[in-house]
mmCIF file of C-alpha atoms in Angstrom:
data_model
loop_
_atom_site.group_PDB
_atom_site.id
_atom_site.type_symbol
_atom_site.label_atom_id
_atom_site.label_comp_id
_atom_site.label_asym_id
_atom_site.label_seq_id
_atom_site.Cartn_x
_atom_site.Cartn_y
_atom_site.Cartn_z
ATOM 1 C CA UNK A 281 100.784 122.733 83.122
ATOM 2 C CA UNK A 282 100.877 121.398 79.730
ATOM 3 C CA UNK A 283 101.584 117.962 77.971
ATOM 4 C CA UNK A 284 105.175 118.954 77.250
ATOM 5 C CA UNK A 285 106.006 119.502 81.106
ATOM 6 C CA UNK A 286 104.020 116.347 82.138
ATOM 7 C CA UNK A 287 105.886 114.321 79.509
ATOM 8 C CA UNK A 288 109.247 115.713 80.430
ATOM 9 C CA UNK A 289 108.409 114.836 84.411
ATOM 10 C CA UNK A 290 107.622 111.238 83.252
ATOM 11 C CA UNK A 291 110.805 111.063 81.494
ATOM 12 C CA UNK A 292 112.665 112.326 84.402
ATOM 13 C CA UNK A 293 111.205 109.501 86.551
ATOM 14 C CA UNK A 294 112.009 106.784 84.370
ATOM 15 C CA UNK A 295 115.519 107.862 84.035
ATOM 16 C CA UNK A 296 115.738 108.164 87.803
ATOM 17 C CA UNK A 297 114.420 104.600 87.940
ATOM 18 C CA UNK A 298 117.114 103.304 85.443
ATOM 19 C CA UNK A 299 119.796 104.542 87.805
ATOM 20 C CA UNK A 300 118.116 102.750 90.647
ATOM 21 C CA UNK A 301 118.052 99.409 88.887
ATOM 22 C CA UNK A 302 121.617 99.637 87.897
ATOM 23 C CA UNK A 303 122.758 100.688 91.463
ATOM 24 C CA UNK A 304 120.777 97.990 92.860
ATOM 25 C CA UNK A 305 122.351 95.305 90.649
ATOM 26 C CA UNK A 306 125.732 96.490 91.638
ATOM 27 C CA UNK A 307 125.192 97.040 95.385
ATOM 28 C CA UNK A 308 123.584 93.645 95.979
ATOM 29 C CA UNK A 309 126.402 91.737 94.249
ATOM 30 C CA UNK A 310 128.889 93.608 96.325
ATOM 31 C CA UNK A 311 127.308 91.985 99.448
ATOM 32 C CA UNK A 312 129.922 89.058 100.993
ATOM 33 C CA UNK A 313 128.959 85.865 100.109
ATOM 34 C CA UNK A 314 125.677 84.708 98.216
ATOM 35 C CA UNK A 315 122.610 82.482 98.896
ATOM 36 C CA UNK A 316 124.137 79.363 97.335
ATOM 37 C CA UNK A 317 127.193 79.560 99.624
ATOM 38 C CA UNK A 318 124.464 79.917 103.000
ATOM 39 C CA UNK A 319 122.981 76.698 101.502
ATOM 40 C CA UNK A 320 126.269 74.938 101.201
ATOM 41 C CA UNK A 321 127.431 75.775 104.648
ATOM 42 C CA UNK A 322 124.230 74.258 105.992
ATOM 43 C CA UNK A 323 125.133 70.997 104.451
ATOM 44 C CA UNK A 324 127.336 68.446 106.531
ATOM 45 C CA UNK A 325 129.529 67.095 103.932
ATOM 46 C CA UNK A 326 128.679 68.376 100.412
ATOM 47 C CA UNK A 327 130.904 67.073 97.700
ATOM 48 C CA UNK A 328 131.928 68.973 94.465
ATOM 49 C CA UNK A 329 129.191 67.713 92.261
ATOM 50 C CA UNK A 330 126.425 68.793 94.877
ATOM 51 C CA UNK A 331 128.170 72.379 95.024
ATOM 52 C CA UNK A 332 128.347 72.524 91.322
ATOM 53 C CA UNK A 333 124.645 71.564 91.113
ATOM 54 C CA UNK A 334 123.505 74.086 93.771
ATOM 55 C CA UNK A 335 125.233 76.940 92.113
ATOM 56 C CA UNK A 336 123.631 75.763 88.959
ATOM 57 C CA UNK A 337 120.121 75.714 90.636
ATOM 58 C CA UNK A 338 120.675 79.287 92.176
ATOM 59 C CA UNK A 339 121.775 80.585 88.598
ATOM 60 C CA UNK A 340 124.954 82.060 90.439
ATOM 61 C CA UNK A 341 128.430 82.002 89.126
ATOM 62 C CA UNK A 342 130.766 81.878 92.273
ATOM 63 C CA UNK A 343 134.028 83.075 90.162
ATOM 64 C CA UNK A 344 131.876 86.176 88.634
ATOM 65 C CA UNK A 345 129.140 87.885 90.108
ATOM 66 C CA UNK A 346 128.867 90.555 87.423
ATOM 67 C CA UNK A 347 127.928 89.030 84.055
ATOM 68 C CA UNK A 348 126.793 91.115 81.126
ATOM 69 C CA UNK A 349 124.280 88.410 80.236
ATOM 70 C CA UNK A 350 122.806 88.170 83.637
ATOM 71 C CA UNK A 351 122.667 92.090 83.990
ATOM 72 C CA UNK A 352 120.639 92.024 80.708
ATOM 73 C CA UNK A 353 118.039 89.474 81.895
ATOM 74 C CA UNK A 354 117.665 91.255 85.292
ATOM 75 C CA UNK A 355 117.182 94.544 83.618
ATOM 76 C CA UNK A 356 114.579 92.998 81.463
ATOM 77 C CA UNK A 357 113.013 91.191 84.295
ATOM 78 C CA UNK A 358 112.888 94.383 86.545
ATOM 79 C CA UNK A 359 110.729 96.235 83.983
ATOM 80 C CA UNK A 360 108.475 93.508 83.092
ATOM 81 C CA UNK A 361 107.844 92.670 86.556
ATOM 82 C CA UNK A 362 108.954 89.090 86.257
ATOM 83 C CA UNK A 363 111.160 88.829 89.437
ATOM 84 C CA UNK A 364 111.456 85.058 89.373
ATOM 85 C CA UNK A 365 111.064 82.784 92.357
ATOM 86 C CA UNK A 366 112.478 82.995 95.798
ATOM 87 C CA UNK A 367 115.764 81.422 96.706
ATOM 88 C CA UNK A 368 114.430 80.628 100.204
ATOM 89 C CA UNK A 369 111.395 78.710 98.653
ATOM 90 C CA UNK A 370 111.551 77.736 94.771
ATOM 91 C CA UNK A 371 107.798 77.354 94.922
ATOM 92 C CA UNK A 372 107.168 80.953 96.181
ATOM 93 C CA UNK A 373 107.191 83.577 93.121
ATOM 94 C CA UNK A 374 108.694 86.867 94.183
ATOM 95 C CA UNK A 375 105.774 88.871 92.879
ATOM 96 C CA UNK A 376 103.115 86.903 94.978
ATOM 97 C CA UNK A 377 105.271 87.694 98.026
ATOM 98 C CA UNK A 378 105.353 91.273 97.470
ATOM 99 C CA UNK A 379 101.620 91.361 96.445
ATOM 100 C CA UNK A 380 100.888 89.902 99.876
ATOM 101 C CA UNK A 381 103.388 92.496 101.851
ATOM 102 C CA UNK A 382 102.786 95.716 99.679
ATOM 103 C CA UNK A 383 99.364 96.373 101.010
ATOM 104 C CA UNK A 384 100.414 96.542 104.602
ATOM 105 C CA UNK A 385 103.004 98.926 103.717
ATOM 106 C CA UNK A 386 101.046 101.009 101.741
ATOM 107 C CA UNK A 387 98.065 101.342 104.541
ATOM 108 C CA UNK A 388 100.525 102.337 107.159
ATOM 109 C CA UNK A 389 102.609 104.773 104.812
ATOM 110 C CA UNK A 390 99.542 106.317 103.284
ATOM 111 C CA UNK A 391 97.482 106.921 106.646
ATOM 112 C CA UNK A 392 100.337 108.355 108.334
ATOM 113 C CA UNK A 393 101.409 110.776 105.575
ATOM 114 C CA UNK A 394 97.906 112.126 105.317
ATOM 115 C CA UNK A 395 97.260 112.148 109.179
ATOM 116 C CA UNK A 396 100.633 113.975 109.931
ATOM 117 C CA UNK A 397 99.887 116.607 107.215
ATOM 118 C CA UNK A 398 96.344 117.167 108.424
ATOM 119 C CA UNK A 399 97.494 117.498 112.049
ATOM 120 C CA UNK A 400 100.949 119.121 111.598
ATOM 121 C CA UNK A 401 100.131 121.921 109.012
ATOM 122 C CA UNK A 402 97.126 123.711 111.144
ATOM 123 C CA UNK A 403 99.129 123.154 114.206
ATOM 124 C CA UNK A 404 102.128 124.915 112.768
ATOM 125 C CA UNK A 405 99.697 127.785 111.413
ATOM 126 C CA UNK A 406 98.208 128.311 114.891
ATOM 127 C CA UNK A 407 101.722 128.222 116.596
ATOM 128 C CA UNK A 408 102.867 130.966 114.522
ATOM 129 C CA UNK A 409 100.206 133.151 115.981
ATOM 130 C CA UNK A 410 101.596 132.207 119.706
ATOM 131 C CA UNK A 411 104.932 133.665 118.597
ATOM 132 C CA UNK A 412 106.369 135.171 121.691
ATOM 133 C CA UNK A 413 103.807 134.148 124.107
ATOM 134 C CA UNK A 414 104.165 131.742 126.947
ATOM 135 C CA UNK A 415 101.925 129.132 125.457
ATOM 136 C CA UNK A 416 104.191 128.767 122.457
ATOM 137 C CA UNK A 417 107.251 127.558 124.347
ATOM 138 C CA UNK A 418 105.793 124.079 125.692
ATOM 139 C CA UNK A 419 104.590 123.416 121.957
ATOM 140 C CA UNK A 420 108.018 123.918 120.372
ATOM 141 C CA UNK A 421 109.793 121.986 123.143
ATOM 142 C CA UNK A 422 107.503 119.094 122.784
ATOM 143 C CA UNK A 423 107.367 119.071 118.851
ATOM 144 C CA UNK A 424 111.363 119.509 118.697
ATOM 145 C CA UNK A 425 111.876 116.480 121.031
ATOM 146 C CA UNK A 426 109.507 114.341 119.445
ATOM 147 C CA UNK A 427 110.737 115.193 115.655
ATOM 148 C CA UNK A 428 114.200 114.475 117.005
ATOM 149 C CA UNK A 429 113.276 110.785 118.087
ATOM 150 C CA UNK A 430 114.573 108.027 115.552
ATOM 151 C CA UNK A 431 111.580 105.814 114.307
ATOM 152 C CA UNK A 432 112.808 102.707 115.994
ATOM 153 C CA UNK A 433 113.122 104.376 119.452
ATOM 154 C CA UNK A 434 109.523 105.996 118.980
ATOM 155 C CA UNK A 435 108.170 102.609 118.137
ATOM 156 C CA UNK A 436 109.592 101.122 121.416
ATOM 157 C CA UNK A 437 108.217 104.217 123.230
ATOM 158 C CA UNK A 438 104.724 103.600 121.819
ATOM 159 C CA UNK A 439 104.822 99.765 122.316
ATOM 160 C CA UNK A 440 105.471 100.043 125.876
ATOM 161 C CA UNK A 441 103.198 102.903 126.705
ATOM 162 C CA UNK A 442 100.149 101.461 124.607
ATOM 163 C CA UNK A 443 100.685 97.869 124.866
ATOM 164 C CA UNK A 444 102.669 97.092 128.038
ATOM 165 C CA UNK A 445 102.062 99.599 130.791
ATOM 166 C CA UNK A 446 98.791 100.713 129.418
ATOM 167 C CA UNK A 447 97.253 97.718 127.519
ATOM 168 C CA UNK A 448 95.044 99.546 125.012
ATOM 169 C CA UNK A 449 96.422 97.630 122.254
ATOM 170 C CA UNK A 450 97.377 93.848 121.983
ATOM 171 C CA UNK A 451 100.915 92.761 122.730
ATOM 172 C CA UNK A 452 100.887 90.531 119.691
ATOM 173 C CA UNK A 453 98.941 90.984 116.742
ATOM 174 C CA UNK A 454 98.375 88.150 114.243
ATOM 175 C CA UNK A 455 98.256 90.588 110.986
ATOM 176 C CA UNK A 456 97.637 87.578 108.700
ATOM 177 C CA UNK A 457 94.100 87.543 109.812
ATOM 178 C CA UNK A 458 93.689 90.910 108.085
ATOM 179 C CA UNK A 459 94.189 89.361 104.737
ATOM 180 C CA UNK A 460 90.509 88.844 103.942
ATOM 181 C CA UNK A 461 89.858 92.354 104.892
ATOM 182 C CA UNK A 462 91.662 93.546 101.692
ATOM 183 C CA UNK A 463 89.721 91.700 99.411
ATOM 184 C CA UNK A 464 86.154 91.899 101.086
ATOM 185 C CA UNK A 465 86.273 95.349 103.220
ATOM 186 C CA UNK A 466 83.234 96.158 105.457
ATOM 187 C CA UNK A 467 83.013 99.069 107.975
ATOM 188 C CA UNK A 468 83.492 96.679 111.169
ATOM 189 C CA UNK A 469 86.661 95.066 109.542
ATOM 190 C CA UNK A 470 88.096 98.413 108.471
ATOM 191 C CA UNK A 471 87.791 99.475 112.202
ATOM 192 C CA UNK A 472 89.593 96.140 113.334
ATOM 193 C CA UNK A 473 92.367 96.811 110.928
ATOM 194 C CA UNK A 474 92.794 100.284 112.004
ATOM 195 C CA UNK A 475 92.852 98.980 115.427
ATOM 196 C CA UNK A 476 95.736 96.514 114.665
ATOM 197 C CA UNK A 477 97.719 99.268 112.560
ATOM 198 C CA UNK A 478 97.229 101.942 115.280
ATOM 199 C CA UNK A 479 100.605 101.591 116.892
ATOM 200 C CA UNK A 480 102.811 101.699 113.772
ATOM 201 C CA UNK A 481 100.686 104.644 112.339
ATOM 202 C CA UNK A 482 100.963 106.507 115.729
ATOM 203 C CA UNK A 483 104.822 106.025 115.810
ATOM 204 C CA UNK A 484 105.158 107.427 112.336
ATOM 205 C CA UNK A 485 102.607 110.429 112.862
ATOM 206 C CA UNK A 486 104.115 111.402 116.181
ATOM 207 C CA UNK A 487 107.236 112.124 114.690
ATOM 208 C CA UNK A 488 106.526 113.431 110.981
ATOM 209 C CA UNK A 489 103.251 115.576 112.379
ATOM 210 C CA UNK A 490 105.809 117.464 114.649
ATOM 211 C CA UNK A 491 108.381 118.071 111.645
ATOM 212 C CA UNK A 492 105.326 119.541 109.711
ATOM 213 C CA UNK A 493 104.501 121.797 112.606
ATOM 214 C CA UNK A 494 107.890 123.339 113.113
ATOM 215 C CA UNK A 495 108.404 123.681 109.288
ATOM 216 C CA UNK A 496 105.094 125.348 108.729
ATOM 217 C CA UNK A 497 105.561 127.568 111.884
ATOM 218 C CA UNK A 498 108.844 128.889 110.693
ATOM 219 C CA UNK A 499 107.763 129.540 107.168
ATOM 220 C CA UNK A 500 104.601 131.170 108.641
ATOM 221 C CA UNK A 501 106.557 133.513 110.923
ATOM 222 C CA UNK A 502 108.749 134.658 108.054
ATOM 223 C CA UNK A 503 105.684 135.152 105.626
ATOM 224 C CA UNK A 504 103.911 137.052 108.427
ATOM 225 C CA UNK A 505 106.826 139.650 108.404
ATOM 226 C CA UNK A 506 106.381 140.393 104.619
ATOM 227 C CA UNK A 507 105.024 143.729 103.236
ATOM 228 C CA UNK A 508 102.028 142.515 101.924
ATOM 229 C CA UNK A 509 100.660 140.975 105.187
ATOM 230 C CA UNK A 510 101.493 144.500 106.653
ATOM 231 C CA UNK A 511 99.524 146.150 103.790
ATOM 232 C CA UNK A 512 96.673 143.720 104.487
ATOM 233 C CA UNK A 513 96.480 144.491 108.176
ATOM 234 C CA UNK A 514 96.483 148.120 107.346
ATOM 235 C CA UNK A 515 93.583 147.771 105.151
ATOM 236 C CA UNK A 516 91.816 146.124 108.049
ATOM 237 C CA UNK A 517 91.729 142.594 106.846
ATOM 238 C CA UNK A 518 90.631 140.222 109.502
ATOM 239 C CA UNK A 519 93.435 137.970 111.312
ATOM 240 C CA UNK A 520 91.477 134.915 110.250
ATOM 241 C CA UNK A 521 91.602 136.022 106.515
ATOM 242 C CA UNK A 522 95.379 137.034 107.003
ATOM 243 C CA UNK A 523 96.082 133.545 108.546
ATOM 244 C CA UNK A 524 94.405 131.313 106.011
ATOM 245 C CA UNK A 525 94.150 133.172 102.601
ATOM 246 C CA UNK A 526 97.221 135.074 102.734
ATOM 247 C CA UNK A 527 100.164 133.696 104.697
ATOM 248 C CA UNK A 528 99.097 129.985 104.768
ATOM 249 C CA UNK A 529 98.745 129.790 101.003
ATOM 250 C CA UNK A 530 102.087 131.532 100.563
ATOM 251 C CA UNK A 531 103.630 129.347 103.123
ATOM 252 C CA UNK A 532 102.544 125.993 101.632
ATOM 253 C CA UNK A 533 104.880 126.441 98.668
ATOM 254 C CA UNK A 534 108.077 125.870 100.329
ATOM 255 C CA UNK A 535 106.212 123.511 102.758
ATOM 256 C CA UNK A 536 105.348 121.183 99.750
ATOM 257 C CA UNK A 537 108.825 121.031 99.108
ATOM 258 C CA UNK A 538 109.254 119.254 102.631
ATOM 259 C CA UNK A 539 106.578 116.884 101.759
ATOM 260 C CA UNK A 540 108.632 115.447 99.105
ATOM 261 C CA UNK A 541 111.380 114.742 101.541
ATOM 262 C CA UNK A 542 108.476 113.480 104.020
ATOM 263 C CA UNK A 543 107.553 110.938 101.621
ATOM 264 C CA UNK A 544 111.064 109.070 101.470
ATOM 265 C CA UNK A 545 111.534 109.552 105.179
ATOM 266 C CA UNK A 546 107.992 107.934 106.057
ATOM 267 C CA UNK A 547 108.819 104.995 103.819
ATOM 268 C CA UNK A 548 111.757 104.253 105.521
ATOM 269 C CA UNK A 549 110.180 104.653 108.862
ATOM 270 C CA UNK A 550 107.237 102.409 107.631
ATOM 271 C CA UNK A 551 109.995 99.653 106.970
ATOM 272 C CA UNK A 552 111.656 99.911 110.227
ATOM 273 C CA UNK A 553 108.398 100.440 112.207
ATOM 274 C CA UNK A 554 107.159 97.041 110.516
ATOM 275 C CA UNK A 555 110.097 95.234 111.641
ATOM 276 C CA UNK A 556 109.408 96.253 115.412
ATOM 277 C CA UNK A 557 105.823 95.635 115.346
ATOM 278 C CA UNK A 558 105.862 92.310 113.481
ATOM 279 C CA UNK A 559 103.777 93.771 110.505
ATOM 280 C CA UNK A 560 104.166 91.551 107.535
ATOM 281 C CA UNK A 561 104.921 94.219 105.185
ATOM 282 C CA UNK A 562 107.705 95.282 102.734
ATOM 283 C CA UNK A 563 110.149 96.222 105.752
ATOM 284 C CA UNK A 564 109.880 92.681 107.272
ATOM 285 C CA UNK A 565 110.126 91.179 103.881
ATOM 286 C CA UNK A 566 113.310 93.073 103.112
ATOM 287 C CA UNK A 567 114.738 92.217 106.705
ATOM 288 C CA UNK A 568 114.380 88.496 106.731
ATOM 289 C CA UNK A 569 115.553 88.078 102.961
ATOM 290 C CA UNK A 570 118.478 90.389 103.349
ATOM 291 C CA UNK A 571 119.495 88.181 106.269
ATOM 292 C CA UNK A 572 119.326 85.338 103.852
ATOM 293 C CA UNK A 573 121.000 87.172 100.865
ATOM 294 C CA UNK A 574 117.742 86.210 98.702
ATOM 295 C CA UNK A 575 118.747 88.342 95.684
ATOM 296 C CA UNK A 576 115.496 88.274 93.727
ATOM 297 C CA UNK A 577 113.160 89.429 96.701
ATOM 298 C CA UNK A 578 115.794 92.115 97.940
ATOM 299 C CA UNK A 579 116.093 93.551 94.464
ATOM 300 C CA UNK A 580 112.207 93.204 93.586
ATOM 301 C CA UNK A 581 111.261 94.651 97.099
ATOM 302 C CA UNK A 582 113.558 97.777 96.904
ATOM 303 C CA UNK A 583 112.727 98.269 93.007
ATOM 304 C CA UNK A 584 108.792 98.321 93.940
ATOM 305 C CA UNK A 585 109.514 100.784 97.115
ATOM 306 C CA UNK A 586 111.658 102.918 94.572
ATOM 307 C CA UNK A 587 108.750 103.356 92.482
ATOM 308 C CA UNK A 588 106.509 104.412 95.057
ATOM 309 C CA UNK A 589 108.776 106.780 96.233
ATOM 310 C CA UNK A 590 109.597 108.406 92.829
ATOM 311 C CA UNK A 591 105.663 108.601 92.159
ATOM 312 C CA UNK A 592 105.273 110.397 95.337
ATOM 313 C CA UNK A 593 108.008 112.995 94.511
ATOM 314 C CA UNK A 594 106.458 113.498 91.279
ATOM 315 C CA UNK A 595 103.073 113.988 92.518
ATOM 316 C CA UNK A 596 104.544 116.791 95.143
ATOM 317 C CA UNK A 597 106.197 118.645 92.365
ATOM 318 C CA UNK A 598 102.799 118.967 90.708
ATOM 319 C CA UNK A 599 101.314 120.056 93.924
ATOM 320 C CA UNK A 600 103.988 122.575 94.210
ATOM 321 C CA UNK A 601 103.261 124.022 90.593
ATOM 322 C CA UNK A 602 99.671 124.063 91.559
ATOM 323 C CA UNK A 603 99.984 126.053 94.583
ATOM 324 C CA UNK A 604 102.323 128.550 92.690
ATOM 325 C CA UNK A 605 101.861 128.779 89.089
ATOM 326 C CA UNK A 606 105.259 130.587 88.816
ATOM 327 C CA UNK A 607 106.826 127.395 89.442
ATOM 328 C CA UNK A 608 107.509 125.002 86.450
ATOM 329 C CA UNK A 609 107.441 121.415 86.950
#
């Protein structure tokens, strides 16, 4: 992996981000209405002067949503991370709102991604060696059912079981109390934090770990039928060595491709899960501001989430190349 390949990958990521920025600008302005109209409708008897002043304050042209000048300003602001202020409250800067919401999403997303990988991959390897045995069927049925449940449905199931019927976790959590934990983390505070985040993380892990299990099991079954595995067995190589040093390493190459898909799926799942559990992360920020048609917050939040997803995809490509030197980034 040389400097040229890394540079090419970075350029590809930047070009993809450019497309995302353009698409965001177009899609948001395809939405019916605008935040200025919502504010005007909330007034009892607005006069033309007041309406004109409101549109000027919001910087919106009611007759033309698409303006080249506005697009250039928007484009420059996105890449300079100068997102402006929220339409809902002109005293709140968008970057401060994102800065307070992003840590919650990254913690849930990051822990769920690592945990699902650590749980799903070994279980998939072990399940492949149970192929054809009676103990394999319950594992496959359970994992298939869990992997097919949507995130929002799984979140409701987890909440009902662990907070209502068996109150292991609290019904309602004041996540804003966790803010000091980010600036002054201690062991006891970290334990408290993961206790509060347990249900959202369990929701994501229950689905994604089973996805890893099914994928890894399918790939392992295919790899175990290859000629080099038969040769290793004929030479008397131990089953444990065949499992981990021969089959698993080769199976990890296509499995790493699924990891890239998992990052995007987990990110969207984290957003949905946050809304259900009331986590003040990027998901809830997007949800509330989409209802208010708050353009600056929506486009900035989606832009940041796109950056996180693109970086994750790029890292997976490098992992893929590291596992198999024949693969070019």
